PDB file of C-alpha atoms in Angstrom:
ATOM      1  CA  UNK J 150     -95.775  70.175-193.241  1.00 61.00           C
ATOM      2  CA  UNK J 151     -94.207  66.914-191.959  1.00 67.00           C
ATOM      3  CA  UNK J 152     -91.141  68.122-191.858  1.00 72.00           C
ATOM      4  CA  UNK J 153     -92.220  71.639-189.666  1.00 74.00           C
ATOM      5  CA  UNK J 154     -93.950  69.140-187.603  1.00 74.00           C
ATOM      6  CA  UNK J 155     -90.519  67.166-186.768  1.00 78.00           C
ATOM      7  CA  UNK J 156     -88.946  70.169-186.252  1.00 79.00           C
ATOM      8  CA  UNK J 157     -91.131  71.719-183.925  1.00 78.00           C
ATOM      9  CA  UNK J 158     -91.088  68.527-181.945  1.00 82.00           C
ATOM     10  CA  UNK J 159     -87.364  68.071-181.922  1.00 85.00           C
ATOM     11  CA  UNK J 160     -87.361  72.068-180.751  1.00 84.00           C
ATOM     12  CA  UNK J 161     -89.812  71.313-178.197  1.00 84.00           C
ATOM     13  CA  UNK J 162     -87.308  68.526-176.762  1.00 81.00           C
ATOM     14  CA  UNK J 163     -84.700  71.005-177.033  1.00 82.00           C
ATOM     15  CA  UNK J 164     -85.952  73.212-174.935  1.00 77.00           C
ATOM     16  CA  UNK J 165     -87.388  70.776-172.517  1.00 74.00           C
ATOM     17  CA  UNK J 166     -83.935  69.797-171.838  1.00 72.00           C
ATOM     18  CA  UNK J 167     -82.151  72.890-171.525  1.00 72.00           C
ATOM     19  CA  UNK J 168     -84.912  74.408-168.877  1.00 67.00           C
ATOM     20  CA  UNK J 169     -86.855  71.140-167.341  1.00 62.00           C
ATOM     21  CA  UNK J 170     -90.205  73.047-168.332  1.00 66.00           C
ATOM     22  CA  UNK J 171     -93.355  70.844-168.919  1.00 65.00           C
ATOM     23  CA  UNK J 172     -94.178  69.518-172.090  1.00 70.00           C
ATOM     24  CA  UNK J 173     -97.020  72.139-172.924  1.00 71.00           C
ATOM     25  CA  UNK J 174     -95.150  74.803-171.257  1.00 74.00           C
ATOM     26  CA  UNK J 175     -92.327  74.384-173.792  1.00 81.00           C
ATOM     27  CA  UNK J 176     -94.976  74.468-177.063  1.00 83.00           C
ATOM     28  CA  UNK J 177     -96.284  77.731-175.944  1.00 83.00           C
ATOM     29  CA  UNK J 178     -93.322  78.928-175.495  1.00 84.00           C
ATOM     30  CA  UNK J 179     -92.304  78.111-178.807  1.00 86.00           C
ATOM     31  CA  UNK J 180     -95.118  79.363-180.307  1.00 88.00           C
ATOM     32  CA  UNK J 181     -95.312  82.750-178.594  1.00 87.00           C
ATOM     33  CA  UNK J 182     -91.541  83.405-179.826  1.00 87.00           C
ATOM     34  CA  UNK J 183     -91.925  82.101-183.531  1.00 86.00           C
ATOM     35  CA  UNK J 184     -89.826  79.261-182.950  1.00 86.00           C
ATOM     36  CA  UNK J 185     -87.067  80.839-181.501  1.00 88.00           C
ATOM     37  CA  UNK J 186     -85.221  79.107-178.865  1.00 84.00           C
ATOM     38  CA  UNK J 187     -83.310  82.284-177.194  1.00 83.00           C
ATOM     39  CA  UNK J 188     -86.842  84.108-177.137  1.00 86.00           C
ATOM     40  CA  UNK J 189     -88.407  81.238-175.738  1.00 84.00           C
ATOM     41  CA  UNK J 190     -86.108  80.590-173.091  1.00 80.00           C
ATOM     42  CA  UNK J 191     -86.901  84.355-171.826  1.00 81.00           C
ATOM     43  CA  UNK J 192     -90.200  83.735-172.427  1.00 80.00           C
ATOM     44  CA  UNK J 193     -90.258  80.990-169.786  1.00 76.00           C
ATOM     45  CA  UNK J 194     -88.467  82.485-167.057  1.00 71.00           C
ATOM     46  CA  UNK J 195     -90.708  85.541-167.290  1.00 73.00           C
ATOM     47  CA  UNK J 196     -93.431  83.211-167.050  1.00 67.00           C
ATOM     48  CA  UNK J 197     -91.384  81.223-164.226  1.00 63.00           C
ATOM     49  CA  UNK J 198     -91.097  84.832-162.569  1.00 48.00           C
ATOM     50  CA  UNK J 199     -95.022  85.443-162.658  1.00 43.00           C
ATOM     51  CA  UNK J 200     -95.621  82.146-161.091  1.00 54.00           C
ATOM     52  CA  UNK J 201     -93.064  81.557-158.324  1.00 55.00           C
ATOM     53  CA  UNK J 202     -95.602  83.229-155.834  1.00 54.00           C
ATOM     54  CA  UNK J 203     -97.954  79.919-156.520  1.00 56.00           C
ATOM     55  CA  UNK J 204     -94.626  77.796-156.521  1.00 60.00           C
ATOM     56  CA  UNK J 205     -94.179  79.276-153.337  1.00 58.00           C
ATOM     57  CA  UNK J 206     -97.611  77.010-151.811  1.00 60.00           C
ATOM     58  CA  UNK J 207     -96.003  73.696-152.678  1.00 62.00           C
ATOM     59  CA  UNK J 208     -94.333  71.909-150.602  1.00 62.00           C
ATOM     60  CA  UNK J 209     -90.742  71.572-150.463  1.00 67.00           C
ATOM     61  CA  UNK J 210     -89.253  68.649-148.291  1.00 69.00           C
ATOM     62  CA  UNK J 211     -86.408  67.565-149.894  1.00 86.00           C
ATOM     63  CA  UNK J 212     -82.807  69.593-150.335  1.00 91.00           C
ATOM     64  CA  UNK J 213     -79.177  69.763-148.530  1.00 94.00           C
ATOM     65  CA  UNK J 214     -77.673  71.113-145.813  1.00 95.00           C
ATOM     66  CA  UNK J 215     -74.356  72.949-146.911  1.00 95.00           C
ATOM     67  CA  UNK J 216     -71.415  74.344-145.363  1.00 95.00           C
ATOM     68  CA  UNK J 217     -69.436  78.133-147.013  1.00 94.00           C
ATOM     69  CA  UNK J 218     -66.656  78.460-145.169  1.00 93.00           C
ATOM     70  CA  UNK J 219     -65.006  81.701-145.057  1.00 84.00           C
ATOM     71  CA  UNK J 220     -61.075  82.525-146.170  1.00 72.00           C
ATOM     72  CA  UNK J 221     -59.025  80.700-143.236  1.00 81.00           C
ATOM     73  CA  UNK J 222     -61.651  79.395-141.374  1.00 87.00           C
ATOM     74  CA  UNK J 223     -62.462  82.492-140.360  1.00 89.00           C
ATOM     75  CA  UNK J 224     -66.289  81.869-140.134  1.00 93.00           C
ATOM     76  CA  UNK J 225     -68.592  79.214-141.277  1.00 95.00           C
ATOM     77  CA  UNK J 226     -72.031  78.868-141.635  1.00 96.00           C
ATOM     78  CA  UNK J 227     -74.175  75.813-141.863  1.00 96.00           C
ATOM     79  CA  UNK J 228     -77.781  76.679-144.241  1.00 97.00           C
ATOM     80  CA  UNK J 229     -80.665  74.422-145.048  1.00 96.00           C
ATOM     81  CA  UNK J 230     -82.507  74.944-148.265  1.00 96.00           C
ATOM     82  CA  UNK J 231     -85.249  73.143-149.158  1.00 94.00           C
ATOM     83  CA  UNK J 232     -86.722  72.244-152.885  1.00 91.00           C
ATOM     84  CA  UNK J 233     -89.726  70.077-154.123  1.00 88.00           C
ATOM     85  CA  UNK J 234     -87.443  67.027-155.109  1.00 85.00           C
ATOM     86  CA  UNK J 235     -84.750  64.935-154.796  1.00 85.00           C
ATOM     87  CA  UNK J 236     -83.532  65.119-158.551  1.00 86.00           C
ATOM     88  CA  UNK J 237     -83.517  69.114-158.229  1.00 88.00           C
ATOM     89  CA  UNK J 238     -81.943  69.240-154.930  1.00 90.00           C
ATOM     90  CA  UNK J 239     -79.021  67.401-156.834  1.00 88.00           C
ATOM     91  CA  UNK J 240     -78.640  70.036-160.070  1.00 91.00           C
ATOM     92  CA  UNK J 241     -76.025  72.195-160.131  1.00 92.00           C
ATOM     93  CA  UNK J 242     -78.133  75.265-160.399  1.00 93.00           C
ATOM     94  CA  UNK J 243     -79.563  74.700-156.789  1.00 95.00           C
ATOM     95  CA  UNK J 244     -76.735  74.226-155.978  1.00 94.00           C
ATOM     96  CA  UNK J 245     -74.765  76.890-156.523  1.00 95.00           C
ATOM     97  CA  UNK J 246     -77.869  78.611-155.279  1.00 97.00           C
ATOM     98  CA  UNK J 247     -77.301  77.345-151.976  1.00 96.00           C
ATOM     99  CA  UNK J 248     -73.596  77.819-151.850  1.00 95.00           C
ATOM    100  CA  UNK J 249     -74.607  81.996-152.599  1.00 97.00           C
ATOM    101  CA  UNK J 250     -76.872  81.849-149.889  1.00 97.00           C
ATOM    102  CA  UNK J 251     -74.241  80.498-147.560  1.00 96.00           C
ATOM    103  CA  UNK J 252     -71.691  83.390-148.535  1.00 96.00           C
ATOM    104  CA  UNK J 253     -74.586  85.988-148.304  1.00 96.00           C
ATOM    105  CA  UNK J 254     -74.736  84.490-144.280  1.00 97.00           C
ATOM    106  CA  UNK J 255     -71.481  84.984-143.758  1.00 95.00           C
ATOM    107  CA  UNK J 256     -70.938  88.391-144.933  1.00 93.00           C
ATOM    108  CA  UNK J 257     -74.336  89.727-144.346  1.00 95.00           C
ATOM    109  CA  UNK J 258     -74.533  88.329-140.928  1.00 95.00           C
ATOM    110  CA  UNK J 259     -78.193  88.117-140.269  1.00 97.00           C
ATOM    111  CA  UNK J 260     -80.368  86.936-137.688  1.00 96.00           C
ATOM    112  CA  UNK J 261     -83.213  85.668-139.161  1.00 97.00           C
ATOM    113  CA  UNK J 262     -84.855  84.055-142.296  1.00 97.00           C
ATOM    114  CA  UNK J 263     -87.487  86.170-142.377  1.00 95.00           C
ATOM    115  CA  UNK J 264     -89.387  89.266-140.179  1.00 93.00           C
ATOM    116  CA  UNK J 265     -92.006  86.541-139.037  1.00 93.00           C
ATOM    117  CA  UNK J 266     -89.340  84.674-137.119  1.00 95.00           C
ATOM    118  CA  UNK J 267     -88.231  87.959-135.386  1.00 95.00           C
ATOM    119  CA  UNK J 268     -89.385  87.537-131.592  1.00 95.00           C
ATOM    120  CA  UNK J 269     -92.208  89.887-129.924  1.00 94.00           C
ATOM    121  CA  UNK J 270     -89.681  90.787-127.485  1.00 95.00           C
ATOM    122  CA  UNK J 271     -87.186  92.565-129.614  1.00 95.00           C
ATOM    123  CA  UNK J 272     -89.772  94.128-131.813  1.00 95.00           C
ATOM    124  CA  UNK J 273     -91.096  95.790-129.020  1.00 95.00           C
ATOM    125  CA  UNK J 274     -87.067  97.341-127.675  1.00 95.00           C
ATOM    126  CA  UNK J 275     -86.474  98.123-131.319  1.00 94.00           C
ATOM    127  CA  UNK J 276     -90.047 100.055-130.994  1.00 94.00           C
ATOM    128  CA  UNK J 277     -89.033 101.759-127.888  1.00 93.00           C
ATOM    129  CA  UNK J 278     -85.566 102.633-128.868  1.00 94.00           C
ATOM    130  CA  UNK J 279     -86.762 104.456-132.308  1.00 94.00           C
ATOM    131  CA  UNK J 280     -89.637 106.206-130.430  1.00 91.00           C
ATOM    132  CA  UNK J 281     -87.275 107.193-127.171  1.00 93.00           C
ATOM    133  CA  UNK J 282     -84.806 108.754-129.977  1.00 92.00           C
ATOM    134  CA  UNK J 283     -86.847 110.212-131.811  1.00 92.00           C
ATOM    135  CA  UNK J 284     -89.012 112.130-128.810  1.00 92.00           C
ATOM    136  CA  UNK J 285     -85.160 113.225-127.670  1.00 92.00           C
ATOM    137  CA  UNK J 286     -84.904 114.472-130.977  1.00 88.00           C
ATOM    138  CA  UNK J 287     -87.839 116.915-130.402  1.00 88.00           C
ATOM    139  CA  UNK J 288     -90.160 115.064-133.380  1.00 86.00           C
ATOM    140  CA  UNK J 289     -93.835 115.937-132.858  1.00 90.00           C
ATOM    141  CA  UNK J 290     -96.266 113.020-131.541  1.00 87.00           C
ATOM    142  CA  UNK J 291     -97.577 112.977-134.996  1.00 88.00           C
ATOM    143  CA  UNK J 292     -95.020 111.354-136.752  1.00 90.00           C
ATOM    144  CA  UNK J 293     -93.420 109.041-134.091  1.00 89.00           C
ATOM    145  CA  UNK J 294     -95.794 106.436-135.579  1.00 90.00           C
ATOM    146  CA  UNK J 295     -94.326 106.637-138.823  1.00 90.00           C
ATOM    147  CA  UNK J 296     -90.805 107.098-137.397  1.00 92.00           C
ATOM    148  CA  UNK J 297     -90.991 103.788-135.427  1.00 92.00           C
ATOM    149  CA  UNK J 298     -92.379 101.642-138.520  1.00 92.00           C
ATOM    150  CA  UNK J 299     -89.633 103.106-140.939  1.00 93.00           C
ATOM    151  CA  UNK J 300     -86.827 102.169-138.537  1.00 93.00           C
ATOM    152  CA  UNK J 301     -88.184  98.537-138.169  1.00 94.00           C
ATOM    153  CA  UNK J 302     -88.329  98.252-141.838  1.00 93.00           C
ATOM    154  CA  UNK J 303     -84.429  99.280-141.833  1.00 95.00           C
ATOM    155  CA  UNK J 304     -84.124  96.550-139.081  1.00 96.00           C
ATOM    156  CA  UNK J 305     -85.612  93.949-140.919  1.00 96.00           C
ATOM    157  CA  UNK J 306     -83.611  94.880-143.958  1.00 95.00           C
ATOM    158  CA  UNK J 307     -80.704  94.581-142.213  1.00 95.00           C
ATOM    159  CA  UNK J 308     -81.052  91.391-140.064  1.00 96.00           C
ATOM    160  CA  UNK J 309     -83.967  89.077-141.643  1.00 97.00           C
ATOM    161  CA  UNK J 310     -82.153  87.380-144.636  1.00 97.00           C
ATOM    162  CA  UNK J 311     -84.919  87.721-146.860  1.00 96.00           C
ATOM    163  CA  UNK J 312     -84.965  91.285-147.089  1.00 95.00           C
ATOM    164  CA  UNK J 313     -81.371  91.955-146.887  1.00 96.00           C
ATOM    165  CA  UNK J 314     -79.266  93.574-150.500  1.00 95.00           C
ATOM    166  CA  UNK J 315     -77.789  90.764-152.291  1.00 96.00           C
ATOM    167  CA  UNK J 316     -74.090  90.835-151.587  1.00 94.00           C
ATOM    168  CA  UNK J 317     -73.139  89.700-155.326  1.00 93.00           C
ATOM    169  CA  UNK J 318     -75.711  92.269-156.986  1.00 93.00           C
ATOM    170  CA  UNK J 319     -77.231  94.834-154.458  1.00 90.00           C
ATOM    171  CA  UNK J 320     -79.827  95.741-157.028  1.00 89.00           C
ATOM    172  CA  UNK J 321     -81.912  92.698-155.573  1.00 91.00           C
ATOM    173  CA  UNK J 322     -83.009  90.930-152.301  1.00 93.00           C
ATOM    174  CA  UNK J 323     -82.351  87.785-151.416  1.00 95.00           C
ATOM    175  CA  UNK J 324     -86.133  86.974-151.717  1.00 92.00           C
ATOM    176  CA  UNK J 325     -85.751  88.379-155.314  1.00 90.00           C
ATOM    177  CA  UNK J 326     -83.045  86.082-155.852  1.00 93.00           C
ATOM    178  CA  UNK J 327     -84.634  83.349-154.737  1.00 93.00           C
ATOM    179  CA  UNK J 328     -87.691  83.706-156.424  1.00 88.00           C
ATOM    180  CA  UNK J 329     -85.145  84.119-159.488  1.00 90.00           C
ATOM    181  CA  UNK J 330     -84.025  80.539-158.802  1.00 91.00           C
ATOM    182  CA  UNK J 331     -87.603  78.942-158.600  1.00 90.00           C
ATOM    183  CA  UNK J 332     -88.353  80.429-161.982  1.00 86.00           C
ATOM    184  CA  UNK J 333     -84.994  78.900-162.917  1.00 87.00           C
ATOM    185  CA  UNK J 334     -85.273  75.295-161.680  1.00 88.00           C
ATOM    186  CA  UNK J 335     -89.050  75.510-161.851  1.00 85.00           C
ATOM    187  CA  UNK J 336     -89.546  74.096-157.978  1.00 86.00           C
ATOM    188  CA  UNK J 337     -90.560  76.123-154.805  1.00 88.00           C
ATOM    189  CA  UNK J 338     -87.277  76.613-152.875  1.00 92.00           C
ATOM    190  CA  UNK J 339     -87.587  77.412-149.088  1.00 93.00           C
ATOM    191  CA  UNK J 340     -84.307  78.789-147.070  1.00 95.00           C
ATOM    192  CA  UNK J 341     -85.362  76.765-143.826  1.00 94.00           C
ATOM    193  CA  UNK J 342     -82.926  78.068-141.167  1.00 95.00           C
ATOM    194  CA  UNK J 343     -78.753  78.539-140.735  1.00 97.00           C
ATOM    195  CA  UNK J 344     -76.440  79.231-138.323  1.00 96.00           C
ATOM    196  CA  UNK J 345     -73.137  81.102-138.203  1.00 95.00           C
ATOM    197  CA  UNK J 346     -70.239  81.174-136.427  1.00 93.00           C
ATOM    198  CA  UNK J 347     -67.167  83.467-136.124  1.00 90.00           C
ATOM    199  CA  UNK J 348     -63.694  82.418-134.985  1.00 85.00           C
ATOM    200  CA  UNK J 349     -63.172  84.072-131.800  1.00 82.00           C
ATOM    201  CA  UNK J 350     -66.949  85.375-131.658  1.00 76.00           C
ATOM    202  CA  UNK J 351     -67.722  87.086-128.268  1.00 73.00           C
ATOM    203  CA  UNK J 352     -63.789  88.038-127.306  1.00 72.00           C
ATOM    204  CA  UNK J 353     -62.616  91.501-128.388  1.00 63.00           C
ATOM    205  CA  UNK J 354     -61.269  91.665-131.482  1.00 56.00           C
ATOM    206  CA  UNK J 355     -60.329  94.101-134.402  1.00 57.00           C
ATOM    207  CA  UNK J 356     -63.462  95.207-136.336  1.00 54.00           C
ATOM    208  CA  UNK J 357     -63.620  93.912-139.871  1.00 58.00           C
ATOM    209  CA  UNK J 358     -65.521  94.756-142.652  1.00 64.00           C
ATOM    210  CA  UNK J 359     -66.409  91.249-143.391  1.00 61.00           C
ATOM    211  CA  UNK J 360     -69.231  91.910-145.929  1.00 65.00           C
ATOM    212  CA  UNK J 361     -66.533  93.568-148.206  1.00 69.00           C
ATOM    213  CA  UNK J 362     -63.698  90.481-147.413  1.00 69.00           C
ATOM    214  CA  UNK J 363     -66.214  88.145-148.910  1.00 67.00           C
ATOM    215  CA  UNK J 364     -67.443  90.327-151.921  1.00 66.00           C
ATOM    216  CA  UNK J 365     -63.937  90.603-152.729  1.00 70.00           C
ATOM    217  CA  UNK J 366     -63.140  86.523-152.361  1.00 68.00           C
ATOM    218  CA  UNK J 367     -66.083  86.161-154.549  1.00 65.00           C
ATOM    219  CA  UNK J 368     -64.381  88.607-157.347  1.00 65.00           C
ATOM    220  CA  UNK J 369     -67.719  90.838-156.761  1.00 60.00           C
TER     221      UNK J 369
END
């Protein structure tokens, strides 16, 4: 019985140290998989998954600002990302969580974090413009309602960050992804704001598909 009771605790410590889960966390863990470590490692992310909605309450003030710049300079974006604490700002997990983020900017191009941020003004022309088309297109009053709300949704998809396809696994969102990496690193992680810039942005240029170019660099 001893000797179970050594190796449960030495298992425990194990898997403390290879996921940064709590204490208690780590027993159940063990416990609900029989002991096994691979089992229990799933176990805890699922359980990471199920709570990274009340992660998502705590405060997260600490972080980095990083830089992704794209193949020759060719644009370069600036992101803040925010975690819980200093010692998880500085893992390599976040990290390379932040640097993703930064490439999903820059070939994604979007406008916003999120569809809150998105200013009454455009709302409103993005409203008009999907109703005005739509009446051209002969719809019946009926349905313009639900015509207008479905094309915002595509607008938010496509220019509020959150809500955009993951450019390294379109089978997600970036606020899947995200919420992925809170289970992972077991802090609330905030993308606070970015900004991009393309070389030559505003002059008339050839039109690129620059969503591919950086799918491509990233061997996507």
């Amino acid at each position: 019985i001893r000797r179970r009771q050594l190796r449960r605790v030495e298992q425990v410590k194990e898997l403390r140290d290879m996921t940064g889960c709590g204490i208690m966390d780590c027993k159940r863990a063990l416990t609900e998989s029989e002991g096994n470590i691979d089992k229990a490692i799933a176990w805890l992310r699922e359980k990471g998954m199920a709570n990274a909605e009340k992660k998502s309450g705590r405060i997260a003030a600490e972080g980095i600002v990083d830089s992704y710049i794209h193949m020759n300079g060719r644009i370069g974006v600036l992101v803040e990302v925010n975690i819980e604490t200093d010692f998880a700002a500085n893992t390599p997990n976040f990290r390379n969580f932040v640097k993703d983020i930064g490439m999903q900017i820059a070939a994604s191009n979007p406008r916003w974090v999120r569809r809150d941020e998105v200013p009454e003004d455009v709302i409103a022309s993005e409203s008009d413009i999907a109703r005005n088309k739509a009446i051209a297109d002969g719809k019946p009053e009926g349905v313009l309602d639900r015509i207008v709300n479905g094309s915002l949704e595509k607008f938010y998809k496509m220019n509020c960050l959150m809500e955009q396809e993951y450019v390294k696994d379109d089978s997600k969102t970036i606020e899947t992804y995200t919420k992925e990496a809170i289970a992972d690193i077991g802090e609330n992680i905030s993308i606070r704001r970015f900004a991009r810039f393309e070389m030559g942005e505003g002059l008339e240029k050839k039109n690129e598909d620059f969503a591919a170019e950086v799918a491509a660099q990233a061997g996507v």
